[in-house]
Amino acid sequence: LKPSPHLFTQLRKVIKLSKVQEVIFGLALLNSFNPDLQVFAAQFIKQKLPDLLRSYIDADVSGNQEGGFQDIAIEVLHLLLSHLLFGQKGAFGVGQEQIEAFLKTLRRDFPQERCPVVLAPLLYPEKRDILMDRILPDSGGIAKTMMESSLADFMQEVGYGFCTSVEECRSIITQFGVGEVTA
């Protein structure tokens, strides 16, 4: 296959890609080693992404399922959102108003209490996970327990060489990652 302006249209017809799949395919090819393919992929996305977002937003308003986001994996939606939110502004022909409308529609479809973990930081960046704070109020204690457990396992692995001398013991503990050892 040679990169051309019609490559994506031809692939879409041959492979029978949905609107969402063709945009994701274009996003994936932005990482191609072939610079021509990157350019054509960017042009294709600039042409198709605004229509895709518009159809999703309009589908929510009219109740029509033309947008096609109901059948895609959450990870794919995460990829699309990441490109929209953290990619170059305006690179895909989508304005800030359209991105905000898309986010509003997604937040309606994925309320915070039912939002997948992968999407939560993108859809609700201002919210903290309160439940985790309640479950793990003292995460430092857990880290300390894990360190002590790991140090005990490490000492067992080293065996008697660990206690041949105080200097050897300090040296091994320091190599393990403990900053300062006092006797």
PDB file of C-alpha atoms in Angstrom:
ATOM      1  CA  LEU A   1       0.000   0.000   0.000  1.00  0.00           C
ATOM      2  CA  LYS A   2       1.254   3.395  -0.943  1.00  0.00           C
ATOM      3  CA  PRO A   3       0.216   6.429   1.055  1.00  0.00           C
ATOM      4  CA  SER A   4      -2.260   8.597  -0.831  1.00  0.00           C
ATOM      5  CA  PRO A   5      -5.114  10.961  -0.006  1.00  0.00           C
ATOM      6  CA  HIS A   6      -7.629   8.219  -0.906  1.00  0.00           C
ATOM      7  CA  LEU A   7      -5.964   5.405   1.065  1.00  0.00           C
ATOM      8  CA  PHE A   8      -8.166   5.779   4.137  1.00  0.00           C
ATOM      9  CA  THR A   9     -11.378   5.965   2.130  1.00  0.00           C
ATOM     10  CA  GLN A  10     -10.425   2.813   0.248  1.00  0.00           C
ATOM     11  CA  LEU A  11      -9.443   0.979   3.439  1.00  0.00           C
ATOM     12  CA  ARG A  12     -12.695   2.012   5.093  1.00  0.00           C
ATOM     13  CA  LYS A  13     -14.681   0.476   2.251  1.00  0.00           C
ATOM     14  CA  VAL A  14     -12.607  -2.713   1.999  1.00  0.00           C
ATOM     15  CA  ILE A  15     -12.375  -3.406   5.744  1.00  0.00           C
ATOM     16  CA  LYS A  16     -15.882  -1.995   6.404  1.00  0.00           C
ATOM     17  CA  LEU A  17     -14.894   0.237   9.299  1.00  0.00           C
ATOM     18  CA  SER A  18     -17.420   2.168  11.371  1.00  0.00           C
ATOM     19  CA  LYS A  19     -17.031   5.928  11.869  1.00  0.00           C
ATOM     20  CA  VAL A  20     -15.326   5.388  15.215  1.00  0.00           C
ATOM     21  CA  GLN A  21     -13.023   2.668  13.886  1.00  0.00           C
ATOM     22  CA  GLU A  22     -11.857   4.777  10.954  1.00  0.00           C
ATOM     23  CA  VAL A  23     -10.979   7.702  13.230  1.00  0.00           C
ATOM     24  CA  ILE A  24      -9.130   5.413  15.657  1.00  0.00           C
ATOM     25  CA  PHE A  25      -7.325   3.796  12.719  1.00  0.00           C
ATOM     26  CA  GLY A  26      -6.253   7.275  11.595  1.00  0.00           C
ATOM     27  CA  LEU A  27      -5.075   8.143  15.119  1.00  0.00           C
ATOM     28  CA  ALA A  28      -3.013   4.952  15.220  1.00  0.00           C
ATOM     29  CA  LEU A  29      -1.379   5.777  11.891  1.00  0.00           C
ATOM     30  CA  LEU A  30      -0.279   9.169  13.219  1.00  0.00           C
ATOM     31  CA  ASN A  31       2.505   7.128  14.853  1.00  0.00           C
ATOM     32  CA  SER A  32       3.662   5.635  11.550  1.00  0.00           C
ATOM     33  CA  PHE A  33       7.319   5.776  10.556  1.00  0.00           C
ATOM     34  CA  ASN A  34       6.270   6.948   7.090  1.00  0.00           C
ATOM     35  CA  PRO A  35       5.954  10.768   7.147  1.00  0.00           C
ATOM     36  CA  ASP A  36       3.575  10.785   4.150  1.00  0.00           C
ATOM     37  CA  LEU A  37       1.264   8.375   5.931  1.00  0.00           C
ATOM     38  CA  GLN A  38       1.332  10.606   9.019  1.00  0.00           C
ATOM     39  CA  VAL A  39       0.306  13.614   6.920  1.00  0.00           C
ATOM     40  CA  PHE A  40      -2.532  11.738   5.214  1.00  0.00           C
ATOM     41  CA  ALA A  41      -3.687  10.337   8.565  1.00  0.00           C
ATOM     42  CA  ALA A  42      -3.776  13.841  10.069  1.00  0.00           C
ATOM     43  CA  GLN A  43      -5.778  15.136   7.090  1.00  0.00           C
ATOM     44  CA  PHE A  44      -8.190  12.215   7.341  1.00  0.00           C
ATOM     45  CA  ILE A  45      -8.721  12.741  11.076  1.00  0.00           C
ATOM     46  CA  LYS A  46      -9.239  16.467  10.547  1.00  0.00           C
ATOM     47  CA  GLN A  47     -11.953  15.587   8.058  1.00  0.00           C
ATOM     48  CA  LYS A  48     -13.693  12.772   9.990  1.00  0.00           C
ATOM     49  CA  LEU A  49     -13.326  13.552  13.714  1.00  0.00           C
ATOM     50  CA  PRO A  50     -15.549  16.671  13.821  1.00  0.00           C
ATOM     51  CA  ASP A  51     -18.327  14.721  12.060  1.00  0.00           C
ATOM     52  CA  LEU A  52     -17.937  11.807  14.472  1.00  0.00           C
ATOM     53  CA  LEU A  53     -18.175  14.042  17.540  1.00  0.00           C
ATOM     54  CA  ARG A  54     -21.106  15.951  16.055  1.00  0.00           C
ATOM     55  CA  SER A  55     -22.994  12.729  15.333  1.00  0.00           C
ATOM     56  CA  TYR A  56     -22.398  11.510  18.913  1.00  0.00           C
ATOM     57  CA  ILE A  57     -23.544  14.789  20.445  1.00  0.00           C
ATOM     58  CA  ASP A  58     -26.564  14.979  18.112  1.00  0.00           C
ATOM     59  CA  ALA A  59     -27.402  11.313  18.755  1.00  0.00           C
ATOM     60  CA  ASP A  60     -27.623  12.078  22.456  1.00  0.00           C
ATOM     61  CA  VAL A  61     -29.981  14.995  21.846  1.00  0.00           C
ATOM     62  CA  SER A  62     -32.246  13.204  19.341  1.00  0.00           C
ATOM     63  CA  GLY A  63     -32.010   9.699  20.820  1.00  0.00           C
ATOM     64  CA  ASN A  64     -30.589   8.360  17.552  1.00  0.00           C
ATOM     65  CA  GLN A  65     -27.658   5.920  17.958  1.00  0.00           C
ATOM     66  CA  GLU A  66     -25.780   7.097  14.857  1.00  0.00           C
ATOM     67  CA  GLY A  67     -22.694   8.169  16.845  1.00  0.00           C
ATOM     68  CA  GLY A  68     -21.464   4.611  17.320  1.00  0.00           C
ATOM     69  CA  PHE A  69     -19.784   4.910  20.738  1.00  0.00           C
ATOM     70  CA  GLN A  70     -22.000   2.308  22.376  1.00  0.00           C
ATOM     71  CA  ASP A  71     -20.114  -0.621  20.784  1.00  0.00           C
ATOM     72  CA  ILE A  72     -16.506   0.451  21.294  1.00  0.00           C
ATOM     73  CA  ALA A  73     -14.085  -0.565  24.012  1.00  0.00           C
ATOM     74  CA  ILE A  74     -13.558   1.888  26.865  1.00  0.00           C
ATOM     75  CA  GLU A  75      -9.810   1.878  26.099  1.00  0.00           C
ATOM     76  CA  VAL A  76     -10.536   3.126  22.571  1.00  0.00           C
ATOM     77  CA  LEU A  77     -12.645   5.936  23.992  1.00  0.00           C
ATOM     78  CA  HIS A  78      -9.755   6.706  26.359  1.00  0.00           C
ATOM     79  CA  LEU A  79      -7.380   6.965  23.371  1.00  0.00           C
ATOM     80  CA  LEU A  80      -9.731   9.333  21.576  1.00  0.00           C
ATOM     81  CA  LEU A  81     -10.223  11.489  24.675  1.00  0.00           C
ATOM     82  CA  SER A  82      -6.476  11.608  25.335  1.00  0.00           C
ATOM     83  CA  HIS A  83      -5.814  12.897  21.830  1.00  0.00           C
ATOM     84  CA  LEU A  84      -8.580  15.480  22.130  1.00  0.00           C
ATOM     85  CA  LEU A  85      -7.598  16.738  25.580  1.00  0.00           C
ATOM     86  CA  PHE A  86      -3.810  16.509  25.475  1.00  0.00           C
ATOM     87  CA  GLY A  87      -2.960  16.659  21.775  1.00  0.00           C
ATOM     88  CA  GLN A  88      -2.181  19.833  19.885  1.00  0.00           C
ATOM     89  CA  LYS A  89      -5.088  22.237  20.202  1.00  0.00           C
ATOM     90  CA  GLY A  90      -6.936  22.567  16.901  1.00  0.00           C
ATOM     91  CA  ALA A  91      -4.818  19.901  15.183  1.00  0.00           C
ATOM     92  CA  PHE A  92      -7.850  17.720  14.440  1.00  0.00           C
ATOM     93  CA  GLY A  93     -10.248  20.437  13.298  1.00  0.00           C
ATOM     94  CA  VAL A  94     -12.221  20.301  16.539  1.00  0.00           C
ATOM     95  CA  GLY A  95     -12.909  23.477  18.479  1.00  0.00           C
ATOM     96  CA  GLN A  96     -12.936  23.828  22.245  1.00  0.00           C
ATOM     97  CA  GLU A  97     -16.734  24.246  22.244  1.00  0.00           C
ATOM     98  CA  GLN A  98     -17.178  20.925  20.455  1.00  0.00           C
ATOM     99  CA  ILE A  99     -14.786  19.196  22.870  1.00  0.00           C
ATOM    100  CA  GLU A 100     -16.737  20.607  25.834  1.00  0.00           C
ATOM    101  CA  ALA A 101     -20.048  19.440  24.332  1.00  0.00           C
ATOM    102  CA  PHE A 102     -18.528  15.990  23.755  1.00  0.00           C
ATOM    103  CA  LEU A 103     -17.291  15.831  27.365  1.00  0.00           C
ATOM    104  CA  LYS A 104     -20.698  16.941  28.645  1.00  0.00           C
ATOM    105  CA  THR A 105     -22.387  14.176  26.643  1.00  0.00           C
ATOM    106  CA  LEU A 106     -19.875  11.592  27.872  1.00  0.00           C
ATOM    107  CA  ARG A 107     -20.393  12.714  31.466  1.00  0.00           C
ATOM    108  CA  ARG A 108     -24.119  12.192  30.971  1.00  0.00           C
ATOM    109  CA  ASP A 109     -23.488   8.691  29.578  1.00  0.00           C
ATOM    110  CA  PHE A 110     -20.880   7.886  32.254  1.00  0.00           C
ATOM    111  CA  PRO A 111     -21.959   9.428  35.579  1.00  0.00           C
ATOM    112  CA  GLN A 112     -19.191   9.603  38.151  1.00  0.00           C
ATOM    113  CA  GLU A 113     -20.484   6.679  40.198  1.00  0.00           C
ATOM    114  CA  ARG A 114     -20.577   4.411  37.112  1.00  0.00           C
ATOM    115  CA  CYS A 115     -17.637   5.846  35.194  1.00  0.00           C
ATOM    116  CA  PRO A 116     -14.970   3.298  34.209  1.00  0.00           C
ATOM    117  CA  VAL A 117     -11.658   3.774  36.013  1.00  0.00           C
ATOM    118  CA  VAL A 118      -9.855   4.417  32.729  1.00  0.00           C
ATOM    119  CA  LEU A 119     -12.128   7.338  31.829  1.00  0.00           C
ATOM    120  CA  ALA A 120     -12.616   8.881  35.283  1.00  0.00           C
ATOM    121  CA  PRO A 121      -9.448  11.050  35.325  1.00  0.00           C
ATOM    122  CA  LEU A 122     -10.306  12.427  31.879  1.00  0.00           C
ATOM    123  CA  LEU A 123     -13.999  13.071  32.483  1.00  0.00           C
ATOM    124  CA  TYR A 124     -13.743  14.153  36.126  1.00  0.00           C
ATOM    125  CA  PRO A 125     -10.224  15.592  36.625  1.00  0.00           C
ATOM    126  CA  GLU A 126     -11.296  17.761  39.566  1.00  0.00           C
ATOM    127  CA  LYS A 127     -12.720  14.864  41.570  1.00  0.00           C
ATOM    128  CA  ARG A 128     -10.678  12.767  43.991  1.00  0.00           C
ATOM    129  CA  ASP A 129     -11.465   9.217  44.819  1.00  0.00           C
ATOM    130  CA  ILE A 130     -12.835   9.678  48.318  1.00  0.00           C
ATOM    131  CA  LEU A 131     -13.480   5.985  48.785  1.00  0.00           C
ATOM    132  CA  MET A 132      -9.781   5.179  48.442  1.00  0.00           C
ATOM    133  CA  ASP A 133      -8.980   7.805  51.066  1.00  0.00           C
ATOM    134  CA  ARG A 134     -11.420   6.106  53.414  1.00  0.00           C
ATOM    135  CA  ILE A 135     -10.126   2.631  52.650  1.00  0.00           C
ATOM    136  CA  LEU A 136      -6.452   3.556  52.971  1.00  0.00           C
ATOM    137  CA  PRO A 137      -6.239   6.412  55.480  1.00  0.00           C
ATOM    138  CA  ASP A 138      -2.572   5.679  56.259  1.00  0.00           C
ATOM    139  CA  SER A 139      -0.843   4.481  53.129  1.00  0.00           C
ATOM    140  CA  GLY A 140       2.556   5.160  54.751  1.00  0.00           C
ATOM    141  CA  GLY A 141       1.954   2.320  57.220  1.00  0.00           C
ATOM    142  CA  ILE A 142       1.264  -0.086  54.372  1.00  0.00           C
ATOM    143  CA  ALA A 143       4.428   0.973  52.563  1.00  0.00           C
ATOM    144  CA  LYS A 144       6.413   0.488  55.774  1.00  0.00           C
ATOM    145  CA  THR A 145       4.926  -2.989  56.286  1.00  0.00           C
ATOM    146  CA  MET A 146       5.745  -3.923  52.699  1.00  0.00           C
ATOM    147  CA  MET A 147       9.312  -2.632  53.157  1.00  0.00           C
ATOM    148  CA  GLU A 148       9.764  -4.585  56.380  1.00  0.00           C
ATOM    149  CA  SER A 149       8.361  -7.722  54.824  1.00  0.00           C
ATOM    150  CA  SER A 150      10.575  -7.330  51.786  1.00  0.00           C
ATOM    151  CA  LEU A 151      13.641  -6.640  53.953  1.00  0.00           C
ATOM    152  CA  ALA A 152      12.923  -9.808  55.937  1.00  0.00           C
ATOM    153  CA  ASP A 153      12.622 -11.797  52.709  1.00  0.00           C
ATOM    154  CA  PHE A 154      15.832 -10.223  51.450  1.00  0.00           C
ATOM    155  CA  MET A 155      17.670 -11.106  54.664  1.00  0.00           C
ATOM    156  CA  GLN A 156      16.479 -14.680  54.350  1.00  0.00           C
ATOM    157  CA  GLU A 157      17.715 -14.844  50.746  1.00  0.00           C
ATOM    158  CA  VAL A 158      21.168 -13.533  51.676  1.00  0.00           C
ATOM    159  CA  GLY A 159      21.368 -16.047  54.493  1.00  0.00           C
ATOM    160  CA  TYR A 160      24.213 -16.219  57.019  1.00  0.00           C
ATOM    161  CA  GLY A 161      26.350 -13.841  54.958  1.00  0.00           C
ATOM    162  CA  PHE A 162      24.039 -11.106  56.153  1.00  0.00           C
ATOM    163  CA  CYS A 163      25.271 -11.314  59.744  1.00  0.00           C
ATOM    164  CA  THR A 164      28.984 -12.037  59.247  1.00  0.00           C
ATOM    165  CA  SER A 165      29.829  -8.561  60.559  1.00  0.00           C
ATOM    166  CA  VAL A 166      28.150  -5.280  61.425  1.00  0.00           C
ATOM    167  CA  GLU A 167      29.778  -3.613  58.398  1.00  0.00           C
ATOM    168  CA  GLU A 168      28.527  -6.356  56.058  1.00  0.00           C
ATOM    169  CA  CYS A 169      25.033  -6.039  57.519  1.00  0.00           C
ATOM    170  CA  ARG A 170      25.046  -2.236  57.022  1.00  0.00           C
ATOM    171  CA  SER A 171      26.378  -2.600  53.490  1.00  0.00           C
ATOM    172  CA  ILE A 172      23.658  -5.058  52.476  1.00  0.00           C
ATOM    173  CA  ILE A 173      20.874  -2.997  54.074  1.00  0.00           C
ATOM    174  CA  THR A 174      22.155   0.135  52.334  1.00  0.00           C
ATOM    175  CA  GLN A 175      22.187  -1.711  48.988  1.00  0.00           C
ATOM    176  CA  PHE A 176      18.606  -2.768  49.666  1.00  0.00           C
ATOM    177  CA  GLY A 177      17.568   0.883  49.699  1.00  0.00           C
ATOM    178  CA  VAL A 178      17.449   1.948  53.323  1.00  0.00           C
ATOM    179  CA  GLY A 179      19.014   5.399  53.510  1.00  0.00           C
ATOM    180  CA  GLU A 180      20.671   5.465  56.935  1.00  0.00           C
ATOM    181  CA  VAL A 181      21.346   2.612  59.335  1.00  0.00           C
ATOM    182  CA  THR A 182      22.179   3.195  62.997  1.00  0.00           C
ATOM    183  CA  ALA A 183      23.181   0.490  65.456  1.00  0.00           C
TER     184      ALA A 183
END
